[in-house]
PDB file of N, CA and C in Angstrom:
ATOM      1  N   MET S  26      27.519 -18.392  17.950  1.00 52.00           N
ATOM      2  CA  MET S  26      27.375 -17.960  16.648  1.00 52.00           C
ATOM      3  C   MET S  26      29.046 -18.244  15.986  1.00 52.00           C
ATOM      4  N   PHE S  27      29.075 -18.941  14.971  1.00 62.00           N
ATOM      5  CA  PHE S  27      29.969 -19.291  13.821  1.00 62.00           C
ATOM      6  C   PHE S  27      30.412 -17.889  13.364  1.00 62.00           C
ATOM      7  N   SER S  28      31.632 -17.544  13.130  1.00 69.00           N
ATOM      8  CA  SER S  28      31.983 -16.085  12.667  1.00 69.00           C
ATOM      9  C   SER S  28      33.192 -16.376  11.612  1.00 69.00           C
ATOM     10  N   HIS S  29      33.402 -17.513  11.213  1.00 73.00           N
ATOM     11  CA  HIS S  29      34.418 -17.589  10.359  1.00 73.00           C
ATOM     12  C   HIS S  29      35.778 -16.877  10.493  1.00 73.00           C
ATOM     13  N   LYS S  30      36.655 -16.990  12.355  1.00 78.00           N
ATOM     14  CA  LYS S  30      37.156 -15.477  12.370  1.00 78.00           C
ATOM     15  C   LYS S  30      38.530 -17.258  13.010  1.00 78.00           C
ATOM     16  N   ILE S  31      39.768 -17.084  12.662  1.00 79.00           N
ATOM     17  CA  ILE S  31      40.573 -17.999  13.728  1.00 79.00           C
ATOM     18  C   ILE S  31      40.826 -17.264  14.836  1.00 79.00           C
ATOM     19  N   VAL S  32      40.492 -17.990  15.976  1.00 78.00           N
ATOM     20  CA  VAL S  32      40.904 -17.613  17.450  1.00 78.00           C
ATOM     21  C   VAL S  32      42.306 -18.125  17.867  1.00 78.00           C
ATOM     22  N   GLY S  33      42.345 -19.446  17.527  1.00 79.00           N
ATOM     23  CA  GLY S  33      43.668 -20.230  17.818  1.00 79.00           C
ATOM     24  C   GLY S  33      44.130 -20.886  16.931  1.00 79.00           C
ATOM     25  N   TRP S  34      45.573 -20.812  16.855  1.00 83.00           N
ATOM     26  CA  TRP S  34      46.095 -22.506  15.732  1.00 83.00           C
ATOM     27  C   TRP S  34      47.574 -22.876  16.542  1.00 83.00           C
ATOM     28  N   ASP S  35      47.833 -23.719  16.137  1.00 87.00           N
ATOM     29  CA  ASP S  35      48.866 -24.572  16.348  1.00 87.00           C
ATOM     30  C   ASP S  35      49.729 -25.588  15.240  1.00 87.00           C
ATOM     31  N   LEU S  36      50.613 -25.511  15.166  1.00 88.00           N
ATOM     32  CA  LEU S  36      51.441 -26.623  13.734  1.00 88.00           C
ATOM     33  C   LEU S  36      52.078 -27.451  15.061  1.00 88.00           C
ATOM     34  N   ALA S  37      52.062 -28.978  14.240  1.00 90.00           N
ATOM     35  CA  ALA S  37      53.008 -29.989  14.670  1.00 90.00           C
ATOM     36  C   ALA S  37      52.688 -31.243  13.963  1.00 90.00           C
ATOM     37  N   ASP S  38      53.997 -31.788  14.021  1.00 92.00           N
ATOM     38  CA  ASP S  38      54.144 -32.705  13.159  1.00 92.00           C
ATOM     39  C   ASP S  38      53.403 -34.327  13.822  1.00 92.00           C
ATOM     40  N   ASN S  39      52.517 -34.010  14.591  1.00 90.00           N
ATOM     41  CA  ASN S  39      51.607 -35.267  14.919  1.00 90.00           C
ATOM     42  C   ASN S  39      50.002 -34.888  14.694  1.00 90.00           C
ATOM     43  N   MET S  40      49.737 -35.749  15.657  1.00 88.00           N
ATOM     44  CA  MET S  40      47.906 -35.446  15.836  1.00 88.00           C
ATOM     45  C   MET S  40      47.515 -35.907  17.517  1.00 88.00           C
ATOM     46  N   ARG S  41      48.703 -35.186  18.593  1.00 92.00           N
ATOM     47  CA  ARG S  41      47.941 -35.740  19.761  1.00 92.00           C
ATOM     48  C   ARG S  41      47.459 -34.754  20.155  1.00 92.00           C
ATOM     49  N   SER S  42      46.438 -34.652  21.254  1.00 92.00           N
ATOM     50  CA  SER S  42      45.646 -34.210  22.328  1.00 92.00           C
ATOM     51  C   SER S  42      46.386 -32.775  22.543  1.00 92.00           C
ATOM     52  N   VAL S  43      47.459 -32.930  22.951  1.00 93.00           N
ATOM     53  CA  VAL S  43      47.981 -31.475  23.493  1.00 93.00           C
ATOM     54  C   VAL S  43      48.447 -30.446  22.421  1.00 93.00           C
ATOM     55  N   LEU S  44      48.273 -30.523  20.910  1.00 92.00           N
ATOM     56  CA  LEU S  44      48.027 -29.716  20.041  1.00 92.00           C
ATOM     57  C   LEU S  44      46.389 -28.942  20.176  1.00 92.00           C
ATOM     58  N   ILE S  45      45.179 -29.903  20.435  1.00 91.00           N
ATOM     59  CA  ILE S  45      44.287 -29.364  20.019  1.00 91.00           C
ATOM     60  C   ILE S  45      44.153 -28.284  21.380  1.00 91.00           C
ATOM     61  N   ILE S  46      44.452 -28.796  23.197  1.00 93.00           N
ATOM     62  CA  ILE S  46      44.521 -28.215  23.775  1.00 93.00           C
ATOM     63  C   ILE S  46      45.399 -26.730  23.961  1.00 93.00           C
ATOM     64  N   ASN S  47      46.523 -26.920  23.263  1.00 92.00           N
ATOM     65  CA  ASN S  47      46.573 -25.342  23.002  1.00 92.00           C
ATOM     66  C   ASN S  47      46.507 -24.631  22.112  1.00 92.00           C
ATOM     67  N   VAL S  48      45.805 -24.884  21.239  1.00 90.00           N
ATOM     68  CA  VAL S  48      44.575 -24.398  20.093  1.00 90.00           C
ATOM     69  C   VAL S  48      43.724 -23.447  21.233  1.00 90.00           C
ATOM     70  N   LEU S  49      43.385 -24.008  21.818  1.00 90.00           N
ATOM     71  CA  LEU S  49      41.854 -24.064  22.713  1.00 90.00           C
ATOM     72  C   LEU S  49      42.283 -22.995  23.472  1.00 90.00           C
ATOM     73  N   ASN S  50      43.866 -23.595  24.548  1.00 90.00           N
ATOM     74  CA  ASN S  50      44.298 -22.392  25.091  1.00 90.00           C
ATOM     75  C   ASN S  50      44.366 -21.238  24.981  1.00 90.00           C
ATOM     76  N   LYS S  51      45.085 -20.929  23.626  1.00 89.00           N
ATOM     77  CA  LYS S  51      45.146 -19.598  22.908  1.00 89.00           C
ATOM     78  C   LYS S  51      44.006 -19.300  22.650  1.00 89.00           C
ATOM     79  N   ALA S  52      42.963 -19.685  22.091  1.00 87.00           N
ATOM     80  CA  ALA S  52      41.733 -19.132  21.666  1.00 87.00           C
ATOM     81  C   ALA S  52      40.913 -18.277  23.006  1.00 87.00           C
ATOM     82  N   ILE S  53      41.202 -19.083  23.937  1.00 88.00           N
ATOM     83  CA  ILE S  53      40.694 -18.772  25.698  1.00 88.00           C
ATOM     84  C   ILE S  53      41.477 -17.238  26.235  1.00 88.00           C
ATOM     85  N   GLU S  54      42.600 -17.373  25.979  1.00 87.00           N
ATOM     86  CA  GLU S  54      43.614 -16.353  26.134  1.00 87.00           C
ATOM     87  C   GLU S  54      42.953 -14.887  25.499  1.00 87.00           C
ATOM     88  N   ARG S  55      42.385 -15.274  24.186  1.00 86.00           N
ATOM     89  CA  ARG S  55      42.344 -14.251  23.097  1.00 86.00           C
ATOM     90  C   ARG S  55      40.882 -13.630  23.566  1.00 86.00           C
ATOM     91  N   ARG S  56      40.195 -14.349  23.619  1.00 83.00           N
ATOM     92  CA  ARG S  56      38.950 -14.334  23.569  1.00 83.00           C
ATOM     93  C   ARG S  56      38.273 -14.382  24.705  1.00 83.00           C
ATOM     94  N   ASN S  57      37.198 -13.913  24.610  1.00 79.00           N
ATOM     95  CA  ASN S  57      36.259 -13.777  26.415  1.00 79.00           C
ATOM     96  C   ASN S  57      35.516 -15.028  25.773  1.00 79.00           C
ATOM     97  N   LEU S  58      35.514 -16.189  25.566  1.00 78.00           N
ATOM     98  CA  LEU S  58      34.555 -17.450  25.173  1.00 78.00           C
ATOM     99  C   LEU S  58      33.093 -17.809  25.675  1.00 78.00           C
ATOM    100  N   PRO S  59      32.301 -17.267  25.208  1.00 79.00           N
ATOM    101  CA  PRO S  59      31.044 -17.852  26.178  1.00 79.00           C
ATOM    102  C   PRO S  59      30.963 -18.995  26.736  1.00 79.00           C
ATOM    103  N   LYS S  60      30.745 -19.473  27.774  1.00 80.00           N
ATOM    104  CA  LYS S  60      30.437 -20.737  28.699  1.00 80.00           C
ATOM    105  C   LYS S  60      29.735 -22.014  28.163  1.00 80.00           C
ATOM    106  N   ALA S  61      28.492 -21.098  27.072  1.00 80.00           N
ATOM    107  CA  ALA S  61      28.026 -22.044  26.442  1.00 80.00           C
ATOM    108  C   ALA S  61      28.451 -22.599  24.957  1.00 80.00           C
ATOM    109  N   LEU S  62      29.870 -22.646  24.668  1.00 85.00           N
ATOM    110  CA  LEU S  62      30.893 -22.576  23.572  1.00 85.00           C
ATOM    111  C   LEU S  62      30.756 -24.283  23.291  1.00 85.00           C
ATOM    112  N   ILE S  63      30.442 -24.613  22.113  1.00 87.00           N
ATOM    113  CA  ILE S  63      30.533 -26.047  21.348  1.00 87.00           C
ATOM    114  C   ILE S  63      31.480 -26.258  20.619  1.00 87.00           C
ATOM    115  N   VAL S  64      32.478 -27.107  21.178  1.00 87.00           N
ATOM    116  CA  VAL S  64      33.643 -27.152  20.068  1.00 87.00           C
ATOM    117  C   VAL S  64      33.264 -28.529  19.664  1.00 87.00           C
ATOM    118  N   HIS S  65      33.207 -28.265  18.431  1.00 85.00           N
ATOM    119  CA  HIS S  65      32.679 -29.705  17.126  1.00 85.00           C
ATOM    120  C   HIS S  65      34.274 -29.791  16.668  1.00 85.00           C
ATOM    121  N   SER S  66      34.292 -31.389  16.666  1.00 85.00           N
ATOM    122  CA  SER S  66      35.297 -32.092  16.002  1.00 85.00           C
ATOM    123  C   SER S  66      34.734 -33.343  15.201  1.00 85.00           C
ATOM    124  N   ASP S  67      36.003 -33.776  14.222  1.00 82.00           N
ATOM    125  CA  ASP S  67      35.791 -35.299  14.201  1.00 82.00           C
ATOM    126  C   ASP S  67      35.803 -35.937  15.133  1.00 82.00           C
ATOM    127  N   GLY S  68      35.958 -37.451  14.845  1.00 80.00           N
ATOM    128  CA  GLY S  68      35.736 -38.939  16.106  1.00 80.00           C
ATOM    129  C   GLY S  68      37.560 -38.872  16.194  1.00 80.00           C
ATOM    130  N   GLY S  69      38.469 -38.209  16.044  1.00 83.00           N
ATOM    131  CA  GLY S  69      39.784 -38.500  15.989  1.00 83.00           C
ATOM    132  C   GLY S  69      39.760 -38.711  17.386  1.00 83.00           C
ATOM    133  N   GLY S  70      40.746 -39.486  17.773  1.00 84.00           N
ATOM    134  CA  GLY S  70      41.392 -40.019  19.039  1.00 84.00           C
ATOM    135  C   GLY S  70      41.852 -38.672  20.099  1.00 84.00           C
ATOM    136  N   GLN S  71      42.665 -37.835  19.198  1.00 88.00           N
ATOM    137  CA  GLN S  71      43.121 -36.749  19.875  1.00 88.00           C
ATOM    138  C   GLN S  71      41.993 -36.019  20.697  1.00 88.00           C
ATOM    139  N   TYR S  72      40.726 -35.981  20.142  1.00 88.00           N
ATOM    140  CA  TYR S  72      39.700 -35.192  20.465  1.00 88.00           C
ATOM    141  C   TYR S  72      38.705 -35.817  21.981  1.00 88.00           C
ATOM    142  N   ALA S  73      38.998 -37.223  21.970  1.00 87.00           N
ATOM    143  CA  ALA S  73      38.698 -37.928  23.019  1.00 87.00           C
ATOM    144  C   ALA S  73      39.518 -38.163  24.278  1.00 87.00           C
ATOM    145  N   SER S  74      40.812 -37.318  24.180  1.00 92.00           N
ATOM    146  CA  SER S  74      41.299 -37.581  25.864  1.00 92.00           C
ATOM    147  C   SER S  74      40.909 -36.992  26.858  1.00 92.00           C
ATOM    148  N   GLU S  75      41.357 -37.529  27.630  1.00 93.00           N
ATOM    149  CA  GLU S  75      40.764 -36.928  29.015  1.00 93.00           C
ATOM    150  C   GLU S  75      41.350 -35.759  29.607  1.00 93.00           C
ATOM    151  N   ASP S  76      42.584 -35.367  29.238  1.00 94.00           N
ATOM    152  CA  ASP S  76      43.285 -33.979  29.321  1.00 94.00           C
ATOM    153  C   ASP S  76      42.143 -33.259  28.574  1.00 94.00           C
ATOM    154  N   LEU S  77      41.773 -33.056  27.376  1.00 93.00           N
ATOM    155  CA  LEU S  77      40.965 -32.053  26.815  1.00 93.00           C
ATOM    156  C   LEU S  77      39.159 -32.183  27.405  1.00 93.00           C
ATOM    157  N   ARG S  78      39.067 -33.506  27.633  1.00 93.00           N
ATOM    158  CA  ARG S  78      38.094 -32.857  28.206  1.00 93.00           C
ATOM    159  C   ARG S  78      37.898 -32.645  29.472  1.00 93.00           C
ATOM    160  N   ASN S  79      38.995 -32.599  30.615  1.00 95.00           N
ATOM    161  CA  ASN S  79      38.908 -32.080  31.350  1.00 95.00           C
ATOM    162  C   ASN S  79      38.868 -30.256  31.043  1.00 95.00           C
ATOM    163  N   LEU S  80      39.516 -30.229  30.421  1.00 93.00           N
ATOM    164  CA  LEU S  80      39.824 -28.699  29.967  1.00 93.00           C
ATOM    165  C   LEU S  80      38.410 -28.157  29.477  1.00 93.00           C
ATOM    166  N   LEU S  81      37.870 -29.102  28.567  1.00 93.00           N
ATOM    167  CA  LEU S  81      36.663 -28.674  28.164  1.00 93.00           C
ATOM    168  C   LEU S  81      35.240 -28.286  29.459  1.00 93.00           C
ATOM    169  N   LYS S  82      35.538 -29.526  30.492  1.00 94.00           N
ATOM    170  CA  LYS S  82      34.893 -28.950  31.577  1.00 94.00           C
ATOM    171  C   LYS S  82      35.201 -27.981  32.358  1.00 94.00           C
ATOM    172  N   ASN S  83      36.321 -27.626  32.377  1.00 93.00           N
ATOM    173  CA  ASN S  83      36.838 -26.457  33.226  1.00 93.00           C
ATOM    174  C   ASN S  83      35.817 -25.545  32.970  1.00 93.00           C
ATOM    175  N   TYR S  84      36.068 -24.898  31.658  1.00 91.00           N
ATOM    176  CA  TYR S  84      35.608 -23.920  31.001  1.00 91.00           C
ATOM    177  C   TYR S  84      33.761 -23.981  30.873  1.00 91.00           C
ATOM    178  N   GLU S  85      33.391 -25.212  30.822  1.00 92.00           N
ATOM    179  CA  GLU S  85      32.056 -25.406  30.490  1.00 92.00           C
ATOM    180  C   GLU S  85      31.769 -25.445  29.499  1.00 92.00           C
ATOM    181  N   PHE S  86      32.457 -26.211  28.288  1.00 92.00           N
ATOM    182  CA  PHE S  86      32.559 -25.829  27.330  1.00 92.00           C
ATOM    183  C   PHE S  86      31.499 -27.574  26.770  1.00 92.00           C
ATOM    184  N   SER S  87      30.954 -27.259  25.621  1.00 91.00           N
ATOM    185  CA  SER S  87      30.142 -28.822  25.482  1.00 91.00           C
ATOM    186  C   SER S  87      31.171 -29.202  23.957  1.00 91.00           C
ATOM    187  N   GLN S  88      30.960 -30.337  24.004  1.00 91.00           N
ATOM    188  CA  GLN S  88      31.900 -31.167  23.368  1.00 91.00           C
ATOM    189  C   GLN S  88      31.132 -32.187  22.143  1.00 91.00           C
ATOM    190  N   SER S  89      31.155 -32.001  21.074  1.00 90.00           N
ATOM    191  CA  SER S  89      30.153 -32.478  19.824  1.00 90.00           C
ATOM    192  C   SER S  89      31.204 -33.010  19.069  1.00 90.00           C
ATOM    193  N   MET S  90      30.901 -34.176  18.656  1.00 86.00           N
ATOM    194  CA  MET S  90      32.032 -35.166  17.912  1.00 86.00           C
ATOM    195  C   MET S  90      31.129 -35.898  16.774  1.00 86.00           C
ATOM    196  N   THR S  91      31.879 -35.933  15.362  1.00 84.00           N
ATOM    197  CA  THR S  91      30.837 -36.992  14.677  1.00 84.00           C
ATOM    198  C   THR S  91      31.608 -38.231  14.551  1.00 84.00           C
ATOM    199  N   ARG S  92      31.073 -38.908  13.938  1.00 73.00           N
ATOM    200  CA  ARG S  92      31.256 -40.507  13.575  1.00 73.00           C
ATOM    201  C   ARG S  92      32.631 -40.496  13.210  1.00 73.00           C
ATOM    202  N   LYS S  93      33.713 -41.448  13.968  1.00 68.00           N
ATOM    203  CA  LYS S  93      34.810 -42.159  13.135  1.00 68.00           C
ATOM    204  C   LYS S  93      34.324 -42.378  12.090  1.00 68.00           C
ATOM    205  N   ASN S  94      35.241 -42.137  10.950  1.00 64.00           N
ATOM    206  CA  ASN S  94      35.450 -42.149   9.493  1.00 64.00           C
ATOM    207  C   ASN S  94      34.463 -41.690   8.877  1.00 64.00           C
ATOM    208  N   ASN S  95      33.987 -40.322   9.196  1.00 62.00           N
ATOM    209  CA  ASN S  95      33.234 -39.681   8.737  1.00 62.00           C
ATOM    210  C   ASN S  95      33.769 -38.248   7.414  1.00 62.00           C
ATOM    211  N   HIS S  96      34.211 -38.797   6.635  1.00 59.00           N
ATOM    212  CA  HIS S  96      34.865 -37.956   5.680  1.00 59.00           C
ATOM    213  C   HIS S  96      34.682 -36.599   5.250  1.00 59.00           C
ATOM    214  N   ARG S  97      33.334 -35.987   6.149  1.00 61.00           N
ATOM    215  CA  ARG S  97      32.693 -35.002   5.551  1.00 61.00           C
ATOM    216  C   ARG S  97      33.142 -34.307   6.858  1.00 61.00           C
ATOM    217  N   ALA S  98      33.674 -34.293   7.827  1.00 53.00           N
ATOM    218  CA  ALA S  98      33.826 -33.870   9.423  1.00 53.00           C
ATOM    219  C   ALA S  98      35.478 -33.557   9.447  1.00 53.00           C
ATOM    220  N   GLY S  99      36.559 -33.699   8.661  1.00 53.00           N
ATOM    221  CA  GLY S  99      37.883 -33.433   8.375  1.00 53.00           C
ATOM    222  C   GLY S  99      37.903 -31.798   8.219  1.00 53.00           C
ATOM    223  N   GLY S 100      37.146 -30.626   8.519  1.00 53.00           N
ATOM    224  CA  GLY S 100      37.417 -29.427   8.293  1.00 53.00           C
ATOM    225  C   GLY S 100      37.892 -29.256   9.546  1.00 53.00           C
ATOM    226  N   PRO S 101      38.022 -28.146   9.764  1.00 54.00           N
ATOM    227  CA  PRO S 101      38.499 -26.770  11.031  1.00 54.00           C
ATOM    228  C   PRO S 101      37.522 -27.078  12.180  1.00 54.00           C
ATOM    229  N   VAL S 102      38.088 -27.179  13.251  1.00 51.00           N
ATOM    230  CA  VAL S 102      37.438 -27.327  14.440  1.00 51.00           C
ATOM    231  C   VAL S 102      36.599 -25.997  14.863  1.00 51.00           C
TER     232      VAL S 102
END
């Protein structure tokens, strides 16, 4: 259920997958996240990395991505 609460964040001068992995790890540390969690994002390459997919698989999270170049998907993860 979407709660409008920020459970993890990070800041960088790039858009590499390590940024997303750090954010998810912070959220996992702070919350008891359900196994049925769906991580939704735009189709950016940082969200398609093998390291991120492995993290999601390890926690049994599902990944959902919109098509590339979808301007409506540029919101928060």
